[in-house]
XYZ file of C-alpha atoms in Angstrom:
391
model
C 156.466 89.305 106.599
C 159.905 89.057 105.725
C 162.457 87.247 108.562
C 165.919 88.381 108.704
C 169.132 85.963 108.832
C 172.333 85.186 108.293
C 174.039 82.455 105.459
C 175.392 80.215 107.907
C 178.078 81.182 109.548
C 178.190 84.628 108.040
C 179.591 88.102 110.154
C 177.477 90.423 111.731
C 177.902 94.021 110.284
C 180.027 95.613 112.516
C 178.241 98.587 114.096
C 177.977 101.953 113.076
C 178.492 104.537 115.363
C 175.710 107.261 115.227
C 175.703 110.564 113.890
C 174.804 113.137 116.378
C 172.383 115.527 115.110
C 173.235 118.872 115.317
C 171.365 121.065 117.561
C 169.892 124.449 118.255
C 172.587 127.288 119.138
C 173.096 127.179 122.706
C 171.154 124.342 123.000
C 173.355 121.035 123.603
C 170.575 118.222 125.741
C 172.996 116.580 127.551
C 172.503 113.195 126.219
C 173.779 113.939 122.923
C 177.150 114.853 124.371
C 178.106 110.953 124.469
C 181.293 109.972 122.064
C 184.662 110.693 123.546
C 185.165 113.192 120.999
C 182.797 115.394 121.975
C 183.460 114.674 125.738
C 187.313 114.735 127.334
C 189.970 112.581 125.780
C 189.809 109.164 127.777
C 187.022 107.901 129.682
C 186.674 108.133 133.603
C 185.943 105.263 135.369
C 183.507 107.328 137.347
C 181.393 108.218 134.068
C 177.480 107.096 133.860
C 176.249 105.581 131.132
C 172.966 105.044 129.711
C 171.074 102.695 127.639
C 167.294 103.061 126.140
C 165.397 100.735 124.302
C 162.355 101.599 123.161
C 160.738 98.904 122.068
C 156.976 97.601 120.246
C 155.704 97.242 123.765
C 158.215 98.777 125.779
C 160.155 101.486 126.796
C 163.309 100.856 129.098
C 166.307 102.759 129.951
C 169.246 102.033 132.610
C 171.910 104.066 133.956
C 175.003 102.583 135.034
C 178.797 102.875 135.960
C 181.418 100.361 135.308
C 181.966 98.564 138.424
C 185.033 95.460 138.074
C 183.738 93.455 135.004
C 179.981 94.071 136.006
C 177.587 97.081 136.224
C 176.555 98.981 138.970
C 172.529 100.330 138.050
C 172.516 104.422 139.360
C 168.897 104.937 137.963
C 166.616 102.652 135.787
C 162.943 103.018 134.118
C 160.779 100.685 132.471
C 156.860 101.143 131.437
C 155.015 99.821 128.898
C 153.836 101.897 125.663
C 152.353 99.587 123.319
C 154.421 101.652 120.520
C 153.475 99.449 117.549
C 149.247 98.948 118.673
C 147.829 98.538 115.412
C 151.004 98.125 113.491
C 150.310 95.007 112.023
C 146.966 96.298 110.726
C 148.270 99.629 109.473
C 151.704 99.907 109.010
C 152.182 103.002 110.396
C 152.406 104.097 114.477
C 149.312 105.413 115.954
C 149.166 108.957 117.260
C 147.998 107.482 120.514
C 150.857 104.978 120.574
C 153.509 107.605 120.086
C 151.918 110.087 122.627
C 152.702 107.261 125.352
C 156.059 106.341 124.367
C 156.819 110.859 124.331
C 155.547 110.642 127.491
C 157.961 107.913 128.893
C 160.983 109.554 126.553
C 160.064 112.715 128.552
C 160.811 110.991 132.112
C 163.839 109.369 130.661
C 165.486 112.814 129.420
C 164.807 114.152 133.345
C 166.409 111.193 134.728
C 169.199 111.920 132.421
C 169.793 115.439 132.885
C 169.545 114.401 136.831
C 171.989 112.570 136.713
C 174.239 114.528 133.871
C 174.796 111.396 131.614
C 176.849 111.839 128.956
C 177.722 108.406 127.394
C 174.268 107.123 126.178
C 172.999 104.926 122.982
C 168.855 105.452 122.221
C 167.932 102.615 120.256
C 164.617 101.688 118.850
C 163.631 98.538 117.113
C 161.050 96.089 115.683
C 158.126 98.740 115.457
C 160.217 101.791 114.336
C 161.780 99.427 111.099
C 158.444 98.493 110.482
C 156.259 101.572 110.701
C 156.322 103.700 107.335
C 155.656 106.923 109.785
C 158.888 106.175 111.588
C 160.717 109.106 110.445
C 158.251 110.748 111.780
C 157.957 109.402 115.164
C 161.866 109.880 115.299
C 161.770 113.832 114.615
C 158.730 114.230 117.089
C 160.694 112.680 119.747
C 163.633 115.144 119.403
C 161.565 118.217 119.000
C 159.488 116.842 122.104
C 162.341 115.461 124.319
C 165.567 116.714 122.824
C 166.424 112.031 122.412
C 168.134 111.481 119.363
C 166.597 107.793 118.649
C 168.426 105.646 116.550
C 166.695 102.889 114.659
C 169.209 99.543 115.037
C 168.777 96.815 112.739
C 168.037 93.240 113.457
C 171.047 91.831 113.304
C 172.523 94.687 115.861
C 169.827 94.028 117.797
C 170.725 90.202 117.668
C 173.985 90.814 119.264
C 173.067 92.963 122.124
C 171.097 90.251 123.637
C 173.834 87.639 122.740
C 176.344 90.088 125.022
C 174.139 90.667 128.050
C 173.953 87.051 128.231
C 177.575 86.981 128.829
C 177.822 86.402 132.444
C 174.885 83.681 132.595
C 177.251 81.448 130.232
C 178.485 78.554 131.773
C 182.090 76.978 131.310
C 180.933 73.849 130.264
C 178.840 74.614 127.513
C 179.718 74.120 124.161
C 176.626 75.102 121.890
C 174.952 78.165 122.852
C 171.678 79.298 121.638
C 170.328 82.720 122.952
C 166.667 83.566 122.477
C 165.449 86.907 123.104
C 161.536 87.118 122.738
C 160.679 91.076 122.267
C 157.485 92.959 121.785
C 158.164 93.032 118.025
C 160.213 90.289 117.187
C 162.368 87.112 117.648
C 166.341 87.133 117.817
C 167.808 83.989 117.810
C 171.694 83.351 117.634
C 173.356 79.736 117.642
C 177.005 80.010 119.280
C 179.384 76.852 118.945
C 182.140 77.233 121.914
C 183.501 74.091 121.920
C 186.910 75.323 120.601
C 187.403 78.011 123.374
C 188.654 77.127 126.785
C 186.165 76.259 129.146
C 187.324 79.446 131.224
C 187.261 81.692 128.381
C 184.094 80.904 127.309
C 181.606 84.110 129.322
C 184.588 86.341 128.178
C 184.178 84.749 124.219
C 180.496 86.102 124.303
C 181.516 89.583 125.580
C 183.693 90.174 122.863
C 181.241 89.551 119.991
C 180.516 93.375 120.633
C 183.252 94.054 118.528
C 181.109 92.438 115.906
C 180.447 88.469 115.097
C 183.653 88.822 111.898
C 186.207 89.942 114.478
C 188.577 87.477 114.628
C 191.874 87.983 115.987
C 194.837 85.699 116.882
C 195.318 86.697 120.304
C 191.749 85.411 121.587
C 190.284 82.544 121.384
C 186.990 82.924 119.395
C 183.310 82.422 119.576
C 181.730 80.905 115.949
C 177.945 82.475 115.374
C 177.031 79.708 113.049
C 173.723 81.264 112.727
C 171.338 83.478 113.321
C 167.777 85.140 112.077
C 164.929 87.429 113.251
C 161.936 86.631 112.959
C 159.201 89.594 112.835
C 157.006 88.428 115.107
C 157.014 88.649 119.181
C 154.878 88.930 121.703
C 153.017 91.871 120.847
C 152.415 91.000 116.837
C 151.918 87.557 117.028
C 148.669 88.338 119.916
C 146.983 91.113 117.463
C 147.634 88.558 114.480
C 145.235 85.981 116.368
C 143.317 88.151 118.089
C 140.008 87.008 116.574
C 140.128 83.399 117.587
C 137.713 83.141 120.441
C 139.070 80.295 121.902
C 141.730 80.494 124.621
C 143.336 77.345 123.814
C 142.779 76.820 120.184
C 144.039 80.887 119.854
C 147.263 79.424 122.199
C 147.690 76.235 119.897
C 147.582 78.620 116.680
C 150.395 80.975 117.543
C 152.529 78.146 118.987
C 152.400 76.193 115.952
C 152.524 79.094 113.728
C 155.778 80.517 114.983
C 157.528 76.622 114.975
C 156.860 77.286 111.194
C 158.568 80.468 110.861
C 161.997 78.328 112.799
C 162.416 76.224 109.361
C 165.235 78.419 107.983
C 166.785 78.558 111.298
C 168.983 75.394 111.169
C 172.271 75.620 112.376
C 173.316 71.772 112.548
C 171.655 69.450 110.938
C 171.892 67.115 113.790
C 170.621 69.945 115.871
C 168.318 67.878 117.685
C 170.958 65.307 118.989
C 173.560 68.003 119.892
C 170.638 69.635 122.241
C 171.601 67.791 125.554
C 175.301 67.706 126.726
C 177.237 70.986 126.887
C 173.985 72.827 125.248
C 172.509 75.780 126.544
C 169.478 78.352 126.033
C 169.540 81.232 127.263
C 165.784 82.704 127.215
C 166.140 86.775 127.664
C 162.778 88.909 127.495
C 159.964 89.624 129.731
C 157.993 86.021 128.721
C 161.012 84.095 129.992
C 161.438 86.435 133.219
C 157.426 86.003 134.307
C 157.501 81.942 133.991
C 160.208 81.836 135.659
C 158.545 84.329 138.484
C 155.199 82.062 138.123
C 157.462 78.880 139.109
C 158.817 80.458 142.018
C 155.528 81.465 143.506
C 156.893 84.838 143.550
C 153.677 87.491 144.506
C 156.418 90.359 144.575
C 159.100 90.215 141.653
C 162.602 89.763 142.640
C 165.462 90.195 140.139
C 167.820 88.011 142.380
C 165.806 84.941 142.411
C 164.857 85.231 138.890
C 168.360 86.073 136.719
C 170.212 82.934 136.550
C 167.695 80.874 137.169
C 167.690 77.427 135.451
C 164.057 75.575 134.502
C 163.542 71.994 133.289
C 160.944 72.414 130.268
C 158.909 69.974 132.621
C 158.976 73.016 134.719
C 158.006 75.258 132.119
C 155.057 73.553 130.840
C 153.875 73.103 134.142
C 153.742 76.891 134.323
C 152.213 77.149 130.679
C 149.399 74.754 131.872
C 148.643 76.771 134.678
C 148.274 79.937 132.876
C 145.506 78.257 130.258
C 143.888 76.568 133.274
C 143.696 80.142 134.709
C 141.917 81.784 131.629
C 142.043 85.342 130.268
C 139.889 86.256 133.412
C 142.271 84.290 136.227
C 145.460 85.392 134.770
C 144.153 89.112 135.008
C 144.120 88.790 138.881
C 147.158 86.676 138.989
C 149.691 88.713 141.108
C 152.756 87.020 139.287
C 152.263 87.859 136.244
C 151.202 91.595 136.316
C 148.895 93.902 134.927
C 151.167 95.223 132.336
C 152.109 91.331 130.867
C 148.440 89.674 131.047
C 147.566 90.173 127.717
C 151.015 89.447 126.551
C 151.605 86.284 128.727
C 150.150 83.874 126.236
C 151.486 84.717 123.173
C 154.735 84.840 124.753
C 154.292 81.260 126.184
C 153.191 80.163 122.431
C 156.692 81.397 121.424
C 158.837 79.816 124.495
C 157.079 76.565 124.141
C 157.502 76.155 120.110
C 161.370 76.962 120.859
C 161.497 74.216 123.565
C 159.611 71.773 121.175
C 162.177 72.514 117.849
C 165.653 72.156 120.240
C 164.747 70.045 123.243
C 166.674 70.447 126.179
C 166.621 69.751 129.983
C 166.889 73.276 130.876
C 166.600 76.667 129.934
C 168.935 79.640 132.015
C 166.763 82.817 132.500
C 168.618 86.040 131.762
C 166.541 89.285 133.637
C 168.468 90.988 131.042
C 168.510 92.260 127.576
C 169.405 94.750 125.126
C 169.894 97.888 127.857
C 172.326 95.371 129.140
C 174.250 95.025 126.016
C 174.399 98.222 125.073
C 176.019 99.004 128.594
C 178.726 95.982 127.666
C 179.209 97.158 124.549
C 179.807 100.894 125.326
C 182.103 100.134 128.446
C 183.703 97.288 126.744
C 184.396 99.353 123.701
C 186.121 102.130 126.449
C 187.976 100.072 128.490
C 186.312 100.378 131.609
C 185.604 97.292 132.291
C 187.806 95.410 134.205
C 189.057 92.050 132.169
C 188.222 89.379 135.257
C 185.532 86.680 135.862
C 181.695 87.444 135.717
């Protein structure tokens, strides 16, 4: 199981726009009309956009407009697939597994049409790099759906979540570290601010979507000093210790066996004693978003209360303790944590608290946001429709 990562301080690639496939005569789905060269010359500030990421577990799409410097959400969708069930064991996506995520691509391409979107990036990830039957997967969806699915590598994927994090920056912090914990696998990027203006700092982050080498002389800029992606996430590292019996014993085994896959992941040697003043973690994935939920008491989710939020790790391991006291059985019929994440919830904890043990910190910002966010950023940001004010 290979991990993916940067030398140090080394750039991001910057990213590639996609090809667009061509299609039947007389046959143009709408979301493949999405670069302004195939569209009019100029974006309108009135344009949708769309973003879908279809991930191990999940597949999740929004549709926005550019509203000041934030987005305004038209339409979004969200269900859960379980795309790479059986992966690990296999290597290849199941038929059943790619049936369910057709069937949510299908709904997505209505919404679309609805709404006549045509500025849109499909991404897929973790289980699509993985899976030798990929290829595969990719042409069924466009003969199925008429989505042309691009498959994004780690290191794009990386900086998506760094730039949806962008407004949940504060202006005093100097070292950033932004964890997003997917179905698949583990991003991890380690920012140093310190030589950007406090003010400047939330607008540093958004402009790492021109790629983590841009540097210019007119801005002041962000350092990634490093970065990796680690293969494993909630959805791989549950069916990797899915024969251990034991509730706790199987949650002590996958906490301690992701802390080993952090040892390449060092971006200050002092990291430790750097982890207090003017550090911050930003958590971004579903894990992260249910804690945080749990904490709250929250029996009905609520995106307000739950974006933004910031948790003491005695807060958070409060919450972990409750879900092993609970038991595969309690946290089924726990209302806060949801049918869908259940079976997830533990392995995601395992991951959450080996990341709080390797940087400790007083607190951890939760980001309700991810890499449908970034993409959004990224394709307004890279248009110009975004107005250049605070967050």
């Amino acid at each position: 199981m290979s991990r993916k990562r940067s030398g140090g301080d080394g750039p991001f690639p910057r990213p590639v726009a996609p090809v667009t496939p061509k299609s039947e005569p007389g046959v143009v789905p709408p979301v493949e009309r999405r670069s302004a060269a195939t569209k009019k010359p100029g974006p309108d500030p009135d344009d949708l956009y769309a973003a879908l990421d279809l991930g191990t577990n999940s597949c999740r799409m929004l549709i926005a407009q550019p509203k000041g410097s934030q987005l305004h959400v038209v339409d979004s969708f969200s269900k859960s697939v379980q795309l790479g069930q059986g992966l690990e064991a296999s290597g290849r996506l199941g038929r059943a597994s790619m049936a369910r995520a057709v069937g949510a691509l299908k709904i997505c391409q209505k919404k679309l049409s609805k709404h006549r979107v045509e500025r849109a990036r499909l991404i897929a990830t973790e289980a699509c790099r993985r899976a030798t039957n990929a290829s595969e997967f990719i042409a069924l969806v466009k003969r199925e759906t008429s989505l042309q699915l691009e498959i994004i590598e780690p290191e794009e994927e990386a900086r998506l979540a760094v730039v949806s994090c962008a407004p949940l920056v504060s202006t005093r912090t100097e070292q950033l570290l932004v964890v997003d914990i997917g179905g698949g696998s583990t991003e991890l990027v380690w920012i140093d601010l310190s030589r950007v203006p406090k003010l400047e700092r939330p607008k540093a982050i958004m402009r790492l979507h021109h790629g983590f080498d841009n540097a210019d002389d007119v801005f002041p800029r962000a350092k990634v000093v490093d970065w990796i992606s680690i293969p494993l996430g909630v959805a791989t590292l549950k069916d990797m210790y899915d024969d251990v019996a034991d509730d706790g014993a199987r949650f002590a085994l996958m906490s301690w066996y992701f802390e080993e896959q952090l040892a390449e992941f060092s971006p200050y040697d002092d990291a430790a004693e750097q982890a207090r003043e003017g550090f911050q973690i930003i958590g971004t994935s579903g894990t992260v978003t249910t804690v945080a939920a749990s904490h709250l008491g929250l029996r009905r989710y609520d995106r307000n209360k739950v974006d933004g939020l910031r948790m003491t790790s005695d807060q958070i391991d409060t919450v972990i303790n409750g879900y092993l006291a609970l038991g595969p059985e309690g946290r089924r019929r726990d209302p806060r944590i949801g049918r869908d994440r259940q079976t997830l919830i533990m392995s995601g904890a395992a991951i959450l608290q080996a990341l709080l043990r390797a940087w400790p910190t007083d607190r951890l910002s939760v980001a309700d946001r991810g890499l449908r966010e970034g993409l959004l950023y990224a394709q307004m940001s890279r248009d110009g429709v975004l107005e250049d004010g605070p967050y």
